[in-house]
Amino acid sequence: MELLFLENPNPMLIYDRDDLSIVDINPSALKLYGYTKEEFLKLTIRDLRPESEIEKLEQELDKHEKGFNDAGIVSHLRKDGTPVHVRILSSPVKNGDSNLRLVLAQNVTEYVDAKERLENEKELLTAVTQNLPGTFYVINQEGKTLRWNKNLETITGYSSQEIAKSSAFRYFDPKDHPKIKKAIAEGFKTGKAELKTNLITKNGDRIPFYFSASTSTLYGEPYLIGLGIDISKQHKAQEQLLQQKMLLDAITQQSESIIFVKDVDGPYKLVNEKFKQDLGFTGQQVIGKTDRNLFEPELAKQLIEDDTQVLESRTAKRFEEIIPTVDGSKTYYTVKYPLLDIPGYENSICGIATDITELKEAEGKLEELYEKEKREREQLQLINSRLQFLSRINTIFLEAGNTAAETLEKVAAVMVEEIADLCSFDLLIDDQLQRVVTRHRDKKKEEIAQRLHETNPDMFYSSSFLSEVLSSKKQVFIPEISDQLIDEYLTQPELADQVEALEIESVLIKPLLVQDREIGTMTLLLSGEQTEWVEDASILLDELAYKIALATDHLLVNEELSKLNETLEKKVEERTEMLEKANKELESFSYSVSHDLRAPLRAIDGYSSLLLEDYYDKLDEDGKEFLSILNDESKRMGELIDDLLSFSRMSRLSKSAARFSMKYLVNECVKEAKAVFPDTDPVIEVEDLPEVEADSRLIKQVWLNLLNNALKYCEPGKDPEIHIRSEHDKENQVYIFSIEDKGVGFDMKYADKLFGVFQRLHSDDEFEGTGIGLALVCRIINRHNGKTWADSTPGEGTTIYFSLPADIN
């Protein structure tokens, strides 16, 4: 028995129950507690307990009276004051009248420490999962949710009790269940699974989610552990070039993002596989090492400063960090948050870093696009300024009561304000060029220019160049004026100082032409950016020169008219005729051709009809067919001529506007149109139509043409269905009328031809017609300041629209 006491590897002692003094101790106890035997025998068992456990000791001593006792795990103090966890087993010792008790104190310090570490790690894992940016979940093979984080409750709207009682399939559309089951099965088979689908919340909202998971084992049973990330923003922003990889659980070490836990300026406590893969480290190289051990000093310093911000603020923070990896430097978007109130991790942070290198590259490209857009916007602003410049010039032309010289004076003032240092105009009057305007933005230089023109008419901006421009009818542009050129045209050297004072850098002289007829010239003296402006705006300047020529010519004609009375009347008519020549030639041609062709067509029609009546039996079959075709085509030609005459006559008809009921007019037209097609039984629905102010004769022609078209182009074998309606476009102050049929329709790629003269979208074999009807509709509506357009689908029908002003004024 004594040998068992002395050789026992577990600490043992004997104490007197009466005074609690220690009466014997074995070597294992001496080793554990650090006392000598003499020191130990001076102690009581109370001396081994911390002050906080004395009350607990008294309770244990009461139990010792009952024989053998297992007091469980308690804390003892070593000689140096450090605690040690021991399991106390005690039993009474029979030794005469002594009240002794044998105590075995099994050292379980490592067990208790390991248990505490396990609890701390469990709390750490809980904190990590609860702070993951998504839903954390653990499911079994049947799809039952075993573990989850708070995000799953928040996002789905289900309580923890509801989640615990239901299957994970509850959160998905039944039609998605097969692919979800397949993904789960794939996960248990291969160890990994991922899926993109819609998560359905308790209130029915659908949220696009990306789920990823990997397998693990819990109590001998396989399960899937993973994350779900809301990707709805990526769905709404298609231009976003980067799709972030979703996180997997830190335990499985399969996350597509880097996850780590570390102390500030201290060692890394946890890193996942992605950390090691990207940065090229093994676990032994990282765990227990600091940023200073792993990275260059400057980078390590920055990382520690970022971590310190997180701990000091006690809140999550986000950083962009450029980290060297095995594939070169990459940019990471890192979310760091403190692990608060977790024993052992009070000064630790958890970080989740996502590679956004491609996103940053895309941002760089976006920056390039922004710069391009900026340049284009500046170009548009330049164009806008030019249009405003033209608008100012046009405003001058529209002013009444000005002479040509007064108008050109105002134009020159705008020119020197906007685009030139000097602007002068020379007009061809009585076959001689005469200077009418000289303007400079500097009045002193304007006087110098006027004096130079008077004293040296052969100077480069005067008669010689002007004559060349007029004779060639082409502009002269000298982008750089050399001293040699000045000497060549300056006949009086003493004026050189005055020429130099003008600081001329370049010259532009443009002819002023109206229908290739010379009116005069415009001279611009330019400097600096003005030269670049002129080179870049050649088309604008051509248009400007034409407008100036046209306006000047008009003003000169008016001035001449005021002096020449009856003679001027004729010239005004000539000028007006020249301006309207294109339209009148077309109208005159149509009218003349129509009249000139009518007589020979009557002869062809008449003689062909006589041949058919008198000589029909003498003709062979080909002759009969040819003669019939000739007779039919001559009649069709007559119809074309009649329509062409109607079309030409339309522009000459006066328009007499009056207020009338459109519905009454349409109903009258419906009656007339039905009479033209007696073999059909059309269904024509006319909705309420407003009163309008227009020429009722012309508008009636519009409705008759549109109704005839709708009835004519109905689907063969079916009675036509026609719907007439209107709507009030208050924003544009117009009534929009429409006529819809269920006929054969047409391809909208030919819509631009629909309202043209003689334009037909169907052959004569299908539908008869000349192609004038809709052109006439378009012209009538145009005369009423309205518009015409159409919408059609082949085989389904056509809707023709036209608008008329709603304002009776």
Coordinates of N, CA and C in Angstrom, one line a residue, residues 191-307:
G191 N -17.5 16.6 -53.4 CA -16.9 17.4 -52.3 C -17.2 18.9 -52.5
K192 N -17.6 19.3 -53.7 CA -17.9 20.7 -53.9 C -19.2 20.9 -54.7
A193 N -19.8 22.0 -54.5 CA -21.1 22.3 -55.2 C -21.2 23.8 -55.3
E194 N -21.8 24.3 -56.4 CA -22.1 25.7 -56.6 C -23.3 25.9 -57.5
L195 N -24.1 26.9 -57.3 CA -25.3 27.1 -58.0 C -25.7 28.6 -58.0
K196 N -26.3 29.0 -59.1 CA -26.9 30.3 -59.2 C -28.4 30.2 -59.4
T197 N -29.2 30.7 -58.5 CA -30.6 30.6 -58.6 C -31.3 31.7 -57.8
N198 N -32.6 31.8 -57.9 CA -33.3 32.8 -57.1 C -33.7 32.3 -55.7
L199 N -33.4 33.0 -54.7 CA -33.9 32.7 -53.3 C -35.2 33.4 -53.1
I200 N -36.2 32.7 -52.7 CA -37.6 33.3 -52.5 C -37.8 33.5 -51.0
T201 N -38.0 34.8 -50.7 CA -38.3 35.2 -49.3 C -39.7 34.8 -48.8
K202 N -39.9 35.0 -47.5 CA -41.2 34.6 -46.9 C -42.3 35.5 -47.6
N203 N -42.0 36.7 -47.9 CA -43.1 37.6 -48.5 C -43.1 37.5 -50.1
G204 N -42.3 36.5 -50.6 CA -42.5 36.2 -52.1 C -41.4 36.9 -52.9
D205 N -40.5 37.8 -52.4 CA -39.5 38.4 -53.2 C -38.5 37.4 -53.7
R206 N -38.1 37.6 -54.9 CA -37.1 36.8 -55.5 C -35.7 37.5 -55.6
I207 N -34.7 36.9 -55.0 CA -33.4 37.5 -54.9 C -32.4 36.6 -55.6
P208 N -31.7 37.1 -56.6 CA -30.7 36.3 -57.3 C -29.5 36.0 -56.3
F209 N -29.2 34.7 -56.1 CA -28.1 34.3 -55.2 C -27.1 33.3 -55.8
Y210 N -25.9 33.4 -55.3 CA -24.9 32.5 -55.7 C -24.5 31.6 -54.5
F211 N -24.7 30.3 -54.6 CA -24.4 29.4 -53.5 C -23.2 28.5 -53.8
S212 N -22.4 28.4 -52.8 CA -21.2 27.5 -53.0 C -21.0 26.7 -51.7
A213 N -20.6 25.5 -51.8 CA -20.5 24.7 -50.6 C -19.5 23.6 -50.8
S214 N -19.0 23.0 -49.7 CA -18.2 21.8 -49.8 C -18.6 20.8 -48.7
T215 N -18.2 19.6 -48.8 CA -18.6 18.6 -47.8 C -17.7 18.5 -46.6
S216 N -18.3 18.1 -45.5 CA -17.5 17.8 -44.3 C -18.3 16.7 -43.6
T217 N -17.9 16.4 -42.4 CA -18.5 15.3 -41.6 C -18.8 15.8 -40.2
L218 N -20.0 15.5 -39.7 CA -20.4 15.9 -38.4 C -21.0 14.7 -37.7
Y219 N -20.3 14.2 -36.6 CA -20.8 13.0 -35.9 C -20.9 11.8 -36.8
G220 N -20.0 11.7 -37.7 CA -20.0 10.6 -38.6 C -20.9 10.7 -39.8
E221 N -21.7 11.8 -39.9 CA -22.6 12.0 -41.0 C -22.1 13.0 -41.9
P222 N -22.2 12.8 -43.2 CA -21.7 13.9 -44.2 C -22.7 15.0 -44.2
Y223 N -22.2 16.2 -44.5 CA -23.1 17.4 -44.7 C -22.4 18.4 -45.6
L224 N -23.2 19.3 -46.1 CA -22.6 20.4 -46.9 C -22.6 21.7 -46.1
I225 N -21.5 22.4 -46.2 CA -21.3 23.7 -45.5 C -20.9 24.7 -46.5
G226 N -21.6 25.8 -46.5 CA -21.3 26.8 -47.6 C -21.9 28.2 -47.3
L227 N -21.8 29.0 -48.3 CA -22.3 30.4 -48.3 C -23.2 30.7 -49.4
G228 N -24.1 31.6 -49.2 CA -25.0 32.2 -50.3 C -24.8 33.7 -50.3
I229 N -24.5 34.2 -51.5 CA -24.2 35.6 -51.7 C -25.2 36.3 -52.6
D230 N -25.8 37.4 -52.1 CA -26.8 38.1 -52.9 C -26.0 38.8 -54.1
I231 N -26.4 38.4 -55.4 CA -25.8 38.9 -56.6 C -26.8 39.8 -57.4
S232 N -27.8 40.3 -56.7 CA -28.8 41.1 -57.4 C -28.2 42.3 -58.1
K233 N -27.2 43.0 -57.4 CA -26.7 44.2 -57.9 C -25.9 43.9 -59.2
Q234 N -25.3 42.7 -59.3 CA -24.5 42.3 -60.5 C -25.5 42.1 -61.6
H235 N -26.7 41.6 -61.3 CA -27.8 41.4 -62.3 C -28.2 42.7 -62.9
K236 N -28.4 43.7 -62.0 CA -28.9 45.0 -62.4 C -27.8 45.8 -63.1
A237 N -26.6 45.6 -62.9 CA -25.5 46.3 -63.6 C -24.7 45.4 -64.5
Q238 N -25.2 45.2 -65.7 CA -24.6 44.3 -66.7 C -23.2 44.9 -67.1
E239 N -23.0 46.3 -67.1 CA -21.7 46.8 -67.5 C -20.6 46.5 -66.6
Q240 N -20.9 45.9 -65.3 CA -19.8 45.6 -64.3 C -19.1 44.4 -64.9
L241 N -17.8 44.6 -65.1 CA -16.9 43.6 -65.7 C -16.5 42.5 -64.8
L242 N -16.6 42.7 -63.5 CA -16.1 41.7 -62.5 C -17.2 41.0 -61.8
Q243 N -17.2 39.7 -61.7 CA -18.1 39.0 -60.8 C -17.3 38.3 -59.7
Q244 N -17.5 38.8 -58.5 CA -16.7 38.4 -57.4 C -17.0 36.9 -57.1
K245 N -15.9 36.2 -56.8 CA -16.0 34.8 -56.3 C -16.5 34.8 -54.9
M246 N -17.5 33.8 -54.7 CA -18.1 33.7 -53.4 C -17.2 33.0 -52.4
L247 N -17.6 33.3 -51.1 CA -16.8 32.7 -50.1 C -17.3 31.3 -49.7
L248 N -16.4 30.4 -49.4 CA -16.8 29.2 -48.7 C -16.4 29.3 -47.2
D249 N -16.9 28.4 -46.5 CA -16.6 28.4 -45.0 C -15.1 28.3 -44.8
A250 N -14.6 29.1 -43.7 CA -13.2 29.1 -43.4 C -12.8 27.7 -42.9
I251 N -13.7 26.9 -42.3 CA -13.3 25.6 -41.9 C -12.9 24.7 -43.0
T252 N -13.6 24.7 -44.1 CA -13.3 23.8 -45.2 C -12.2 24.4 -46.1
Q253 N -11.8 25.6 -45.8 CA -10.7 26.2 -46.5 C -10.8 26.2 -48.0
Q254 N -12.1 26.4 -48.5 CA -12.3 26.4 -50.0 C -12.8 27.7 -50.5
S255 N -12.7 28.8 -49.7 CA -13.2 30.1 -50.1 C -12.4 30.6 -51.3
E256 N -13.1 31.3 -52.2 CA -12.5 31.9 -53.4 C -12.0 33.3 -53.0
S257 N -12.2 33.7 -51.7 CA -11.6 34.9 -51.2 C -10.6 34.5 -50.1
I258 N -9.7 35.4 -49.9 CA -8.7 35.2 -48.8 C -9.4 35.5 -47.5
I259 N -9.3 34.6 -46.5 CA -9.8 34.8 -45.1 C -8.7 34.6 -44.2
F260 N -8.5 35.5 -43.2 CA -7.5 35.4 -42.2 C -7.9 36.0 -40.9
V261 N -7.3 35.5 -39.8 CA -7.4 36.0 -38.5 C -6.0 36.3 -37.9
K262 N -5.8 37.5 -37.4 CA -4.5 37.8 -36.9 C -4.6 38.9 -35.8
D263 N -3.5 39.0 -35.0 CA -3.4 40.0 -34.0 C -2.8 41.2 -34.7
V264 N -3.1 42.4 -34.2 CA -2.5 43.6 -34.7 C -1.0 43.6 -34.4
D265 N -0.2 43.8 -35.3 CA 1.3 43.7 -35.2 C 1.7 42.4 -34.5
G266 N 0.9 41.4 -34.6 CA 1.2 40.1 -34.0 C 1.0 39.0 -35.0
P267 N 1.1 37.8 -34.6 CA 1.1 36.6 -35.5 C -0.3 36.3 -36.1
Y268 N -0.2 35.7 -37.3 CA -1.4 35.2 -37.9 C -1.9 34.0 -37.2
K269 N -3.2 33.9 -36.9 CA -3.7 32.8 -36.1 C -4.5 31.8 -37.0
L270 N -5.0 32.3 -38.1 CA -5.7 31.5 -39.1 C -5.6 32.0 -40.5
V271 N -5.3 31.2 -41.4 CA -5.4 31.6 -42.9 C -6.1 30.5 -43.6
N272 N -6.8 30.8 -44.7 CA -7.4 29.7 -45.5 C -6.5 29.4 -46.7
E273 N -6.9 28.4 -47.4 CA -6.1 27.8 -48.5 C -5.9 28.9 -49.6
K274 N -6.9 29.8 -49.8 CA -6.8 30.8 -50.8 C -5.6 31.8 -50.5
F275 N -5.5 32.1 -49.2 CA -4.4 32.9 -48.7 C -3.1 32.3 -49.2
K276 N -2.9 31.0 -48.8 CA -1.7 30.3 -49.1 C -1.4 30.2 -50.6
Q277 N -2.5 29.9 -51.4 CA -2.3 29.7 -52.8 C -1.9 31.0 -53.5
D278 N -2.7 32.1 -53.2 CA -2.4 33.4 -53.9 C -1.0 33.9 -53.5
L279 N -0.7 33.9 -52.2 CA 0.5 34.5 -51.7 C 1.7 33.6 -51.8
G280 N 1.5 32.3 -52.1 CA 2.6 31.3 -52.2 C 3.2 30.9 -50.9
F281 N 2.5 30.8 -49.9 CA 3.0 30.4 -48.6 C 2.4 29.0 -48.2
T282 N 3.1 28.3 -47.3 CA 2.6 27.1 -46.7 C 2.0 27.6 -45.3
G283 N 1.3 26.7 -44.7 CA 0.7 27.0 -43.4 C 1.8 27.3 -42.4
Q284 N 2.9 26.5 -42.4 CA 4.0 26.7 -41.4 C 4.7 28.1 -41.6
Q285 N 4.7 28.6 -42.9 CA 5.3 29.8 -43.2 C 4.5 31.0 -42.7
V286 N 3.2 30.8 -42.4 CA 2.3 31.9 -42.1 C 1.9 31.9 -40.7
I287 N 1.4 30.8 -40.2 CA 0.8 30.8 -38.8 C 2.0 31.1 -37.8
G288 N 1.7 32.0 -36.9 CA 2.7 32.5 -36.0 C 3.6 33.5 -36.5
K289 N 3.5 33.9 -37.8 CA 4.3 34.9 -38.3 C 3.5 36.2 -38.4
T290 N 4.2 37.4 -38.5 CA 3.6 38.7 -38.5 C 3.7 39.2 -40.0
D291 N 3.0 40.3 -40.2 CA 3.1 41.0 -41.5 C 4.6 41.4 -41.8
R292 N 5.3 41.8 -40.8 CA 6.7 42.1 -41.0 C 7.6 41.0 -41.4
N293 N 7.2 39.7 -41.0 CA 7.9 38.6 -41.5 C 7.6 38.2 -42.9
L294 N 6.3 38.5 -43.4 CA 5.8 38.1 -44.7 C 6.0 39.1 -45.8
F295 N 6.0 40.3 -45.5 CA 5.9 41.4 -46.6 C 7.0 42.4 -46.4
E296 N 7.2 43.2 -47.5 CA 8.2 44.2 -47.4 C 7.8 45.3 -46.4
P297 N 8.8 45.9 -45.8 CA 8.5 46.8 -44.6 C 7.4 47.9 -44.9
E298 N 7.5 48.5 -46.1 CA 6.5 49.5 -46.3 C 5.0 49.0 -46.4
L299 N 4.9 47.8 -47.1 CA 3.6 47.2 -47.1 C 3.1 46.7 -45.8
A300 N 4.0 46.1 -45.0 CA 3.7 45.6 -43.6 C 3.2 46.7 -42.8
K301 N 3.9 47.9 -42.9 CA 3.5 49.0 -42.1 C 2.1 49.5 -42.4
Q302 N 1.8 49.5 -43.7 CA 0.5 50.0 -44.1 C -0.6 49.0 -43.6
L303 N -0.4 47.7 -43.7 CA -1.3 46.7 -43.3 C -1.6 46.8 -41.8
I304 N -0.5 47.0 -41.0 CA -0.7 47.2 -39.6 C -1.5 48.4 -39.2
E305 N -1.2 49.5 -40.0 CA -2.0 50.8 -39.7 C -3.5 50.6 -40.0
D306 N -3.8 49.8 -41.1 CA -5.2 49.5 -41.4 C -5.8 48.7 -40.3
D307 N -5.1 47.7 -39.8 CA -5.6 46.8 -38.8 C -5.9 47.6 -37.5

